[in-house]
Coordinates of C-alpha atoms in Angstrom, one line a residue:
X1 CA 78.0 33.3 -25.1
X2 CA 78.9 34.0 -21.6
X3 CA 76.0 33.9 -18.8
X4 CA 76.3 34.8 -15.3
X5 CA 75.8 32.1 -12.7
X6 CA 72.5 33.7 -11.4
X7 CA 71.0 33.7 -14.9
X8 CA 71.9 30.0 -15.4
X9 CA 70.3 29.0 -12.1
X10 CA 67.1 30.8 -13.0
X11 CA 66.9 29.1 -16.5
X12 CA 67.4 25.7 -14.7
X13 CA 64.4 26.4 -12.4
X14 CA 62.3 27.4 -15.4
X15 CA 63.2 24.2 -17.2
X16 CA 62.3 22.0 -14.2
X17 CA 59.0 23.8 -13.8
X18 CA 58.0 23.1 -17.3
X19 CA 59.1 19.6 -17.0
X20 CA 56.7 19.1 -13.9
X21 CA 53.8 20.9 -15.7
X22 CA 54.3 18.5 -18.7
X23 CA 54.5 15.4 -16.4
X24 CA 51.3 16.4 -14.6
X25 CA 49.5 17.1 -17.9
X26 CA 50.5 13.7 -19.4
X27 CA 49.4 11.8 -16.2
X28 CA 45.9 13.5 -16.5
X29 CA 45.6 12.6 -20.1
X30 CA 46.4 8.9 -19.4
X31 CA 43.8 9.0 -16.5
X32 CA 41.1 10.5 -18.9
X33 CA 41.9 7.8 -21.4
X34 CA 41.6 5.0 -19.0
X35 CA 38.2 6.4 -17.7
X36 CA 37.0 6.7 -21.3
X37 CA 38.0 3.0 -21.9
X38 CA 36.2 1.8 -18.9
X39 CA 33.0 3.6 -19.5
X40 CA 32.9 1.8 -23.0
X41 CA 33.2 -1.7 -21.5
X42 CA 30.0 -3.6 -20.5
X43 CA 29.5 -3.8 -16.7
X44 CA 30.0 -7.2 -15.2
X45 CA 27.2 -8.6 -13.4
X46 CA 28.5 -7.7 -10.0
X47 CA 28.6 -4.0 -11.0
X48 CA 25.2 -3.8 -12.4
X49 CA 22.8 -1.2 -10.9
X50 CA 20.8 -2.6 -7.9
X51 CA 17.1 -2.5 -8.4
X52 CA 16.9 -0.2 -5.3
X53 CA 18.8 2.4 -7.2
X54 CA 17.6 1.7 -10.7
X55 CA 15.3 4.4 -12.6
X56 CA 11.7 3.9 -11.6
X57 CA 10.8 2.5 -15.1
X58 CA 12.9 -0.5 -14.4
X59 CA 11.2 -1.2 -11.0
X60 CA 7.9 -2.4 -12.4
X61 CA 8.4 -6.0 -11.2
X62 CA 9.1 -4.9 -7.6
X63 CA 5.8 -3.3 -7.4
X64 CA 3.4 -5.7 -8.8
X65 CA 4.2 -6.7 -12.3
X66 CA 7.1 -9.1 -12.9
X67 CA 10.0 -9.3 -10.5
X68 CA 13.6 -8.7 -12.0
X69 CA 15.6 -11.9 -11.6
X70 CA 18.4 -12.0 -9.1
X71 CA 21.1 -14.6 -8.6
X72 CA 20.7 -17.1 -5.8
X73 CA 23.2 -16.6 -3.0
X74 CA 22.0 -19.7 -1.2
X75 CA 20.9 -22.9 -2.9
X76 CA 17.2 -23.1 -3.3
X77 CA 16.7 -19.4 -2.4
X78 CA 16.5 -16.3 -4.7
X79 CA 18.4 -13.7 -3.2
X80 CA 16.7 -10.6 -1.9
X81 CA 19.8 -8.7 -1.1
X82 CA 18.3 -5.6 0.6
X83 CA 16.2 -7.9 2.8
X84 CA 19.0 -10.1 3.8
X85 CA 21.2 -7.2 4.8
X86 CA 18.3 -5.6 6.7
X87 CA 17.6 -8.9 8.6
X88 CA 21.0 -8.5 10.3
X89 CA 20.2 -4.7 11.0
X90 CA 17.1 -5.7 13.0
X91 CA 18.1 -7.0 16.5
X92 CA 14.5 -7.3 17.7
X93 CA 13.0 -10.8 17.2
X94 CA 10.0 -10.4 19.4
X95 CA 10.0 -13.8 21.0
X96 CA 9.7 -14.9 24.8
X97 CA 13.2 -13.7 25.6
X98 CA 12.6 -10.1 24.1
X99 CA 12.9 -7.2 26.4
X100 CA 12.0 -4.4 24.0
X101 CA 9.3 -5.9 21.9
X102 CA 6.4 -3.4 21.6
X103 CA 2.8 -4.6 21.5
X104 CA 0.3 -1.8 22.2
X105 CA -2.9 -2.4 24.1
X106 CA -5.5 -0.4 22.0
X107 CA -9.1 -1.2 22.8
X108 CA -10.8 -3.1 25.5
X109 CA -14.6 -4.0 25.6
X110 CA -16.4 -3.2 28.9
X111 CA -16.5 -6.9 30.0
X112 CA -12.8 -7.6 29.2
X113 CA -10.4 -8.6 31.8
X114 CA -7.0 -7.2 32.2
X115 CA -5.6 -9.5 29.5
X116 CA -8.4 -8.5 27.1
X117 CA -10.3 -11.7 27.3
X118 CA -14.1 -12.3 27.7
X119 CA -15.1 -15.7 29.2
X120 CA -18.2 -17.5 29.6
X121 CA -19.6 -18.9 32.8
X122 CA -17.5 -22.0 32.5
X123 CA -14.3 -20.0 32.0
X124 CA -14.1 -20.8 28.2
X125 CA -13.1 -17.7 26.1
X126 CA -16.1 -16.6 24.1
X127 CA -14.7 -13.4 22.7
X128 CA -11.4 -13.8 20.7
X129 CA -8.2 -11.8 21.7
X130 CA -7.2 -10.0 18.5
X131 CA -3.9 -8.6 17.3
X132 CA -3.5 -6.4 14.3
X133 CA -0.2 -7.1 12.7
X134 CA 0.1 -4.0 10.7
X135 CA 2.4 -0.9 9.6
X136 CA -0.2 1.5 8.0
X137 CA -1.9 4.2 10.1
X138 CA -5.1 4.3 7.8
X139 CA -5.7 0.6 8.0
X140 CA -5.2 0.8 11.8
X141 CA -7.9 3.3 12.1
X142 CA -10.2 1.2 10.0
X143 CA -9.5 -1.8 12.2
X144 CA -10.1 0.2 15.4
X145 CA -13.6 1.1 14.1
X146 CA -14.3 -2.5 13.3
X147 CA -13.4 -4.0 16.6
X148 CA -15.1 -1.1 18.4
X149 CA -18.4 -2.0 16.5
X150 CA -17.9 -5.8 17.3
X151 CA -16.8 -4.9 21.0
X152 CA -13.6 -7.0 20.6
X153 CA -10.3 -6.5 22.5
X154 CA -7.6 -5.2 20.1
X155 CA -3.8 -5.0 20.4
X156 CA -1.5 -3.5 17.9
X157 CA 2.0 -4.8 16.6
X158 CA 4.1 -3.0 14.0
X159 CA 6.1 -5.7 12.1
X160 CA 8.7 -3.1 11.2
X161 CA 10.2 -4.1 14.5
X162 CA 11.3 -7.4 12.9
X163 CA 11.3 -6.8 9.2
X164 CA 11.4 -4.3 6.2
X165 CA 9.3 -4.6 3.1
X166 CA 9.5 -7.8 1.1
X167 CA 10.4 -10.3 3.8
X168 CA 12.3 -13.2 2.3
X169 CA 11.9 -16.9 3.1
X170 CA 15.3 -16.9 4.7
X171 CA 14.3 -13.9 7.0
X172 CA 11.0 -15.6 7.9
X173 CA 12.9 -18.8 8.8
X174 CA 15.1 -16.7 11.1
X175 CA 12.2 -15.3 13.0
X176 CA 10.4 -18.8 13.0
X177 CA 13.5 -20.3 14.4
X178 CA 13.8 -17.7 17.1
X179 CA 10.3 -18.3 18.2
X180 CA 8.7 -15.1 17.0
X181 CA 5.7 -16.7 15.3
X182 CA 5.0 -19.1 18.0
X183 CA 5.3 -16.4 20.7
X184 CA 3.2 -13.8 19.1
X185 CA 0.4 -16.2 18.2
X186 CA 0.4 -17.8 21.7
X187 CA -0.8 -14.4 23.1
X188 CA -3.9 -14.1 20.7
X189 CA -6.8 -16.2 19.3
X190 CA -6.8 -14.2 16.0
X191 CA -3.9 -12.3 14.4
X192 CA -4.9 -10.1 11.4
X193 CA -2.1 -9.3 8.9
X194 CA -2.8 -5.8 7.4
X195 CA -1.3 -3.6 4.8
X196 CA 1.4 -5.6 2.9
X197 CA 1.0 -9.4 3.3
X198 CA 4.9 -10.1 3.2
X199 CA 5.2 -8.2 6.5
X200 CA 3.5 -11.2 8.0
X201 CA 5.3 -13.9 6.0
X202 CA 7.0 -15.4 9.1
X203 CA 3.5 -16.1 10.6
X204 CA 2.3 -17.7 7.3
X205 CA 5.5 -19.7 6.7
X206 CA 5.3 -21.1 10.3
X207 CA 1.9 -22.7 9.6
X208 CA 3.5 -25.2 7.3
X209 CA 6.6 -25.7 9.5
X210 CA 7.2 -29.3 10.5
X211 CA 7.6 -28.5 14.1
X212 CA 4.4 -27.6 15.9
X213 CA 6.4 -25.8 18.6
X214 CA 7.5 -23.3 15.9
X215 CA 4.1 -22.8 14.4
X216 CA 1.5 -20.0 14.8
X217 CA -1.5 -21.7 16.3
X218 CA -3.9 -18.6 16.4
X219 CA -6.3 -18.1 13.5
X220 CA -4.7 -15.9 10.8
X221 CA -6.6 -13.5 8.8
X222 CA -4.8 -12.1 5.7
X223 CA -6.4 -8.7 5.0
X224 CA -5.1 -7.7 1.7
X225 CA -5.1 -4.0 1.3
X226 CA -2.1 -3.9 -1.1
X227 CA -0.6 -6.4 -3.6
X228 CA 0.0 -9.7 -1.8
X229 CA 3.6 -9.8 -3.4
X230 CA 4.7 -6.1 -2.6
X231 CA 8.5 -5.9 -2.8
X232 CA 8.9 -9.7 -2.8
X233 CA 12.0 -10.9 -4.7
X234 CA 12.2 -14.6 -4.0
X235 CA 8.8 -15.0 -5.8
X236 CA 9.0 -18.6 -6.7
X237 CA 9.3 -19.5 -2.9
X238 CA 6.7 -17.1 -1.9
X239 CA 4.2 -18.1 -4.5
X240 CA 4.6 -21.7 -3.6
X241 CA 3.9 -20.8 0.0
X242 CA 0.8 -19.0 -0.8
X243 CA -0.5 -21.6 -3.3
X244 CA 0.1 -24.2 -0.6
X245 CA -1.9 -22.2 2.1
X246 CA -4.8 -21.8 -0.4
X247 CA -5.0 -25.2 -1.9
X248 CA -4.3 -27.6 1.0
X249 CA -7.3 -28.1 3.1
X250 CA -5.3 -28.7 6.2
X251 CA -4.6 -24.9 6.2
X252 CA -7.9 -23.6 5.1
X253 CA -9.4 -23.5 8.7
X254 CA -6.2 -21.8 10.0
X255 CA -5.7 -19.0 7.4
X256 CA -8.6 -16.7 6.2
X257 CA -8.5 -14.3 3.4
X258 CA -10.1 -10.9 3.1
X259 CA -9.8 -8.3 0.3
X260 CA -10.6 -4.6 0.8
X261 CA -10.9 -3.8 -2.9
X262 CA -11.7 -5.5 -6.4
X263 CA -8.2 -6.3 -7.5
X264 CA -6.6 -8.4 -4.8
X265 CA -8.2 -11.8 -5.5
X266 CA -7.7 -11.6 -9.2
X267 CA -4.1 -10.6 -8.6
X268 CA -3.3 -13.4 -6.3
X269 CA -5.0 -15.9 -8.6
X270 CA -3.0 -14.6 -11.7
X271 CA 0.4 -14.8 -10.1
X272 CA 0.0 -18.0 -8.1
X273 CA -2.1 -19.9 -10.5
X274 CA -4.4 -21.0 -7.5
X275 CA -8.1 -20.3 -7.1
X276 CA -8.9 -18.6 -3.9
X277 CA -11.7 -20.9 -2.5
X278 CA -13.1 -18.3 0.0
X279 CA -12.1 -14.7 -0.1
X280 CA -14.3 -12.1 1.4
X281 CA -14.7 -8.6 0.0
X282 CA -14.8 -6.3 3.0
X283 CA -14.0 -2.8 2.1
X284 CA -12.7 -0.1 4.5
X285 CA -15.5 1.3 6.7
X286 CA -14.7 4.8 5.8
X287 CA -13.6 6.1 9.2
X288 CA -10.7 8.6 9.6
X289 CA -9.2 10.2 12.7
X290 CA -9.7 14.0 12.4
X291 CA -7.0 16.4 13.2
X292 CA -6.7 20.1 12.9
X293 CA -5.9 21.5 9.5
X294 CA -2.1 22.0 9.6
X295 CA -1.1 25.6 9.7
X296 CA 1.8 25.1 7.3
X297 CA -0.6 24.4 4.4
X298 CA -2.2 27.0 2.2
X299 CA -5.5 28.0 3.7
X300 CA -8.6 26.1 2.9
X301 CA -10.7 27.8 0.2
X302 CA -14.1 27.1 -1.3
X303 CA -12.5 28.6 -4.7
X304 CA -10.1 25.7 -4.9
X305 CA -10.0 22.0 -5.6
X306 CA -7.5 20.1 -3.3
X307 CA -5.1 17.2 -4.1
X308 CA -2.1 15.6 -2.6
X309 CA 0.7 14.9 -5.0
X310 CA 2.8 11.7 -5.2
X311 CA 6.5 11.2 -5.5
X312 CA 6.3 9.7 -9.0
X313 CA 4.1 12.3 -10.7
X314 CA 3.9 16.0 -11.6
X315 CA 0.4 15.7 -12.9
X316 CA -1.2 18.0 -10.2
X317 CA 1.3 20.9 -10.8
X318 CA 0.6 20.5 -14.6
X319 CA -3.1 20.8 -13.9
X320 CA -2.6 23.9 -11.8
X321 CA 0.2 25.7 -13.8
X322 CA -0.6 24.7 -17.3
X323 CA -4.3 24.3 -17.3
X324 CA -5.1 27.0 -14.7
X325 CA -7.1 24.5 -12.5
X326 CA -7.6 26.4 -9.1
X327 CA -5.9 23.6 -7.2
X328 CA -4.3 23.6 -3.6
X329 CA -1.6 20.8 -3.7
X330 CA -0.7 19.0 -0.4
X331 CA 2.9 17.8 -0.5
X332 CA 3.5 14.0 -0.9
X333 CA 3.2 12.4 2.5
X334 CA 1.9 15.5 4.2
X335 CA -1.0 15.2 6.5
X336 CA -4.0 17.4 5.8
X337 CA -6.2 16.5 8.8
X338 CA -8.6 14.0 7.3
X339 CA -11.5 14.3 5.0
X340 CA -13.6 16.6 7.1
X341 CA -11.0 19.3 6.2
X342 CA -11.6 18.6 2.5
X343 CA -15.1 19.7 2.8
X344 CA -13.9 23.2 3.0
X345 CA -12.8 22.9 -0.7
X346 CA -14.5 22.8 -4.0
X347 CA -13.8 19.0 -4.1
X348 CA -10.9 16.5 -4.3
X349 CA -9.1 15.8 -7.6
X350 CA -7.6 12.3 -7.5
X351 CA -5.5 10.9 -10.3
X352 CA -4.8 7.4 -9.1
X353 CA -1.4 6.1 -8.2
X354 CA -2.8 2.9 -6.7
X355 CA -5.7 0.5 -7.6
X356 CA -7.4 1.7 -4.5
X357 CA -6.6 4.0 -1.6
X358 CA -8.1 4.4 2.1
X359 CA -9.0 8.0 1.3
X360 CA -11.2 7.1 -1.6
X361 CA -13.6 5.4 0.8
X362 CA -13.2 7.9 3.5
X363 CA -14.1 10.7 1.1
X364 CA -17.4 9.1 0.1
X365 CA -18.1 8.5 3.7
X366 CA -17.6 12.0 4.8
X367 CA -19.3 13.6 1.6
X368 CA -16.3 14.9 -0.2
X369 CA -16.9 15.3 -3.9
X370 CA -14.2 13.4 -5.8
X371 CA -13.1 14.3 -9.4
X372 CA -11.5 11.2 -11.2
X373 CA -10.4 10.8 -14.8
X374 CA -12.3 8.3 -16.8
X375 CA -10.5 5.0 -17.6
X376 CA -10.0 6.3 -21.1
X377 CA -8.3 9.6 -20.0
X378 CA -6.4 7.9 -17.2
X379 CA -4.9 5.3 -19.6
X380 CA -4.0 8.1 -22.0
X381 CA -2.2 10.0 -19.2
X382 CA -0.1 6.8 -18.5
X383 CA 0.6 6.1 -22.1
X384 CA 1.8 9.7 -22.8
X385 CA 3.7 9.9 -19.5
X386 CA 1.7 12.8 -18.3
X387 CA 1.2 10.8 -15.3
X388 CA 3.4 8.1 -14.0
X389 CA 2.9 5.5 -11.2
X390 CA 4.9 2.3 -10.4
X391 CA 1.7 0.7 -8.8
X392 CA -0.8 0.4 -11.5
X393 CA -0.3 -1.9 -14.6
X394 CA -3.4 -1.7 -17.0
X395 CA -1.8 -4.6 -19.1
X396 CA -2.0 -6.7 -15.9
X397 CA -5.7 -5.8 -15.4
X398 CA -6.5 -6.6 -19.0
X399 CA -5.4 -10.3 -18.3
X400 CA -7.9 -10.7 -15.5
X401 CA -11.3 -12.6 -16.2
X402 CA -13.9 -10.6 -18.2
X403 CA -17.6 -11.3 -19.1
X404 CA -19.3 -14.0 -17.2
X405 CA -16.0 -15.1 -15.5
X406 CA -15.6 -11.7 -14.0
X407 CA -16.5 -11.3 -10.4
X408 CA -16.8 -7.6 -10.7
X409 CA -19.1 -5.3 -12.5
X410 CA -18.3 -2.7 -15.1
X411 CA -19.8 0.8 -15.6
X412 CA -21.6 0.9 -19.0
X413 CA -19.2 2.4 -21.6
X414 CA -16.0 1.8 -19.5
X415 CA -13.5 -0.9 -20.5
X416 CA -13.4 -4.2 -18.8
X417 CA -10.2 -3.7 -16.9
X418 CA -11.7 -0.7 -15.1
X419 CA -13.9 -3.0 -13.1
X420 CA -10.9 -4.1 -11.1
X421 CA -10.3 -0.6 -9.7
X422 CA -12.7 0.6 -7.1
X423 CA -12.5 4.2 -8.6
X424 CA -14.8 2.6 -11.4
X425 CA -16.9 0.3 -9.5
X426 CA -20.6 0.9 -10.3
X427 CA -21.3 0.7 -6.5
X428 CA -19.3 4.0 -6.0
X429 CA -20.0 5.7 -9.3
X430 CA -23.0 7.7 -8.0
X431 CA -20.7 9.5 -5.6
X432 CA -17.8 10.1 -7.9
X433 CA -17.4 12.7 -10.8
X434 CA -15.7 11.5 -13.8
X435 CA -14.0 13.8 -16.3
X436 CA -12.9 12.6 -19.8
X437 CA -10.6 15.5 -20.7
X438 CA -8.6 18.1 -18.9
X439 CA -10.7 20.7 -20.8
X440 CA -13.6 19.3 -19.0
X441 CA -12.0 19.8 -15.8
X442 CA -10.9 23.4 -16.8
X443 CA -14.4 24.3 -17.5
X444 CA -15.4 23.6 -13.9
X445 CA -12.9 26.0 -12.5
X446 CA -15.3 28.9 -11.8
X447 CA -18.3 26.7 -10.7
X448 CA -19.3 27.1 -6.9
X449 CA -19.5 24.1 -4.7
X450 CA -23.3 23.8 -5.0
X451 CA -23.1 23.8 -8.9
X452 CA -20.3 21.2 -8.9
X453 CA -21.9 18.8 -6.6
X454 CA -25.0 18.0 -8.8
X455 CA -25.0 14.5 -7.5
X456 CA -25.4 15.9 -3.9
X457 CA -22.4 13.7 -2.8
X458 CA -22.0 15.9 0.3
X459 CA -25.2 14.4 1.7
X460 CA -26.0 11.3 -0.3
X461 CA -22.4 10.0 0.1
X462 CA -22.7 10.1 3.9
X463 CA -26.1 8.4 3.8
X464 CA -24.8 5.6 1.4
X465 CA -21.8 4.8 3.5
X466 CA -23.6 4.8 6.8
X467 CA -25.7 2.0 5.3
X468 CA -22.8 0.2 3.5
X469 CA -20.8 0.3 6.7
X470 CA -23.4 -1.9 8.3
X471 CA -22.8 -4.6 5.6
X472 CA -19.1 -4.3 6.0
X473 CA -19.3 -4.9 9.7
X474 CA -21.6 -7.8 9.5
X475 CA -19.2 -9.3 7.1
X476 CA -16.5 -9.1 9.7
X477 CA -18.7 -10.5 12.5
X478 CA -19.6 -13.4 10.2
X479 CA -15.9 -14.1 9.6
X480 CA -15.2 -14.3 13.5
X481 CA -18.2 -16.6 13.8
X482 CA -17.0 -18.7 10.9
X483 CA -13.7 -19.1 12.9
X484 CA -15.6 -20.5 15.9
X485 CA -16.3 -17.3 17.8
X486 CA -20.0 -17.7 17.7
X487 CA -20.9 -14.8 20.1
X488 CA -19.3 -12.1 17.9
X489 CA -21.9 -9.7 16.6
X490 CA -22.2 -6.0 15.6
X491 CA -23.1 -4.4 19.0
X492 CA -22.8 -0.6 18.1
X493 CA -22.7 1.6 15.1
X494 CA -19.7 3.7 14.0
X495 CA -20.1 6.8 12.1
X496 CA -17.8 9.2 10.3

C-alpha cells in the first residue's frame, strides 16, 4: 500500500502522542501504588502525630489526667518539644539587663512611696511590695480587689513574656541562669503566682537552686486557680520539685499555697503523693470589671437564657436547636461585658467545662440565676458524648478521699465525687438551680424571670457574697500576717 509523505508524518505524530499518554498513565499508576504501600506501613516513632496535633480525645493527659510519654532528648529530662522550641522563640529574659521587660504598676495605697513601699518610723518596711505573676484577666481583677481591700501596693507581670504554657525544667533552668528569678524577686517582698502554676516554675525551681545568688528570696504564694500540672510534659521532674517544696521544712516558710476551689489540693496530693501541710482555701471575691454590652452580640432579652459556648462542645447549640430552649449563645472567647449584663436575661445556663471558673462566683455575687445540670445528668452528658471537655475527669475525682477523709462536703443525694466541684458545693447550692434532665430545662422556657428565680438569687446571692467576701479577704490578710507582715489588715470593703 502506498502512502503519501504527509500521511506518514501524521501517523508518526499520533503514535508518539499515544506513547506519551501511556507513559504518563504508567507513572501515575506506579505513584498511586507506592502511596498505598506507604499508607499500610506503621509509622516510625519519629513520624507519629505530635500531641499538639492529635485528636482531642488523645489529649487527656496534657490537661490533667495522665501525660503522654515522650522520649527524652536530654539525659535526665523528659522532652517537652513544644516548650523547648518556644524557649528559643522568646528573647525576653526579664533580668537586670533587660530593656523591654514589662512590669506594670497597678495599685498604690495612699501612704506608699514612689516605689510602692510603706515604711514604719524606723524605716523598716511594714507593708509588703506585691507582684502578681499571672496571665489571666479574671484572676487579675480578683487580685486587684484583694489588694485594694488590704491597701497593699500591687504590680503586674505577665509571664507570657518569658514562657508559654507548661514550662519545662530546662526552660526554667535557662531563666534561672539568666537571673530572671533573682531579679524579679529582688524587686518585691511577695510574688503571687496565679492562673497556671507552671508559668511560675522558674521562680519555684530557683528556691532549691544551690546558688543563693540565683534564688528567689521573696515570699512566694502559689495561688492555684487551675490544675497545678497544666500542660506539663516532664512530669517526673515537675512532681519531684513540687513534692520537695511541700515536704522539706526549709521551704515551707518561703512558699505558701492557696487554692481558690475545692479540687486543687486533692489534685496535687493525688499526683505528687505528698500531703499539703497548709493550703488555704480562698475563693475568688466575685468582683468583675464591667463593660458595655457588645453591639455585635444578639440583644439582651428577658425572654432568653444566656450561655457562652466552648471550643470543645456543641451542647448549647443542641439545647437551643434540638430542644427549643430560648438561648442566646455567646461565641467562645467573646466578651459579654461582665455579669451585670447577664441580669438582663432569664438566667445563665452553664454546662461545666472546668472544675471551677471565675464567672461562677461572679454570677452569684452579682445575683445572676445559674442553671447547672445535676452530677447525674452532667456525667451522662459526658458518657454519651453529648458534651465534651478536656478539662474534667470524673474518674479522677472518684479517686479522691471520701467519707470522713474528705475535706469537702456533699449535697445530700449527690455522688461523693461532686463535692470536689464548686458547682456542687453545699455552700453555693442555695444560689444555684440544678436540673436533672433536659426536659426539666425545656419546661422552664416560658417562665418569666420572677417565676424562675424562686430562690431569690438576684437579691440573696448578692447578700451572701458580700458577707462571704469579708471572710475571703480576712483569709488573705491572715496569710500576709503569717508571712511576717503583721500590719496587714482589711481596711476597706469591696462590692460587686
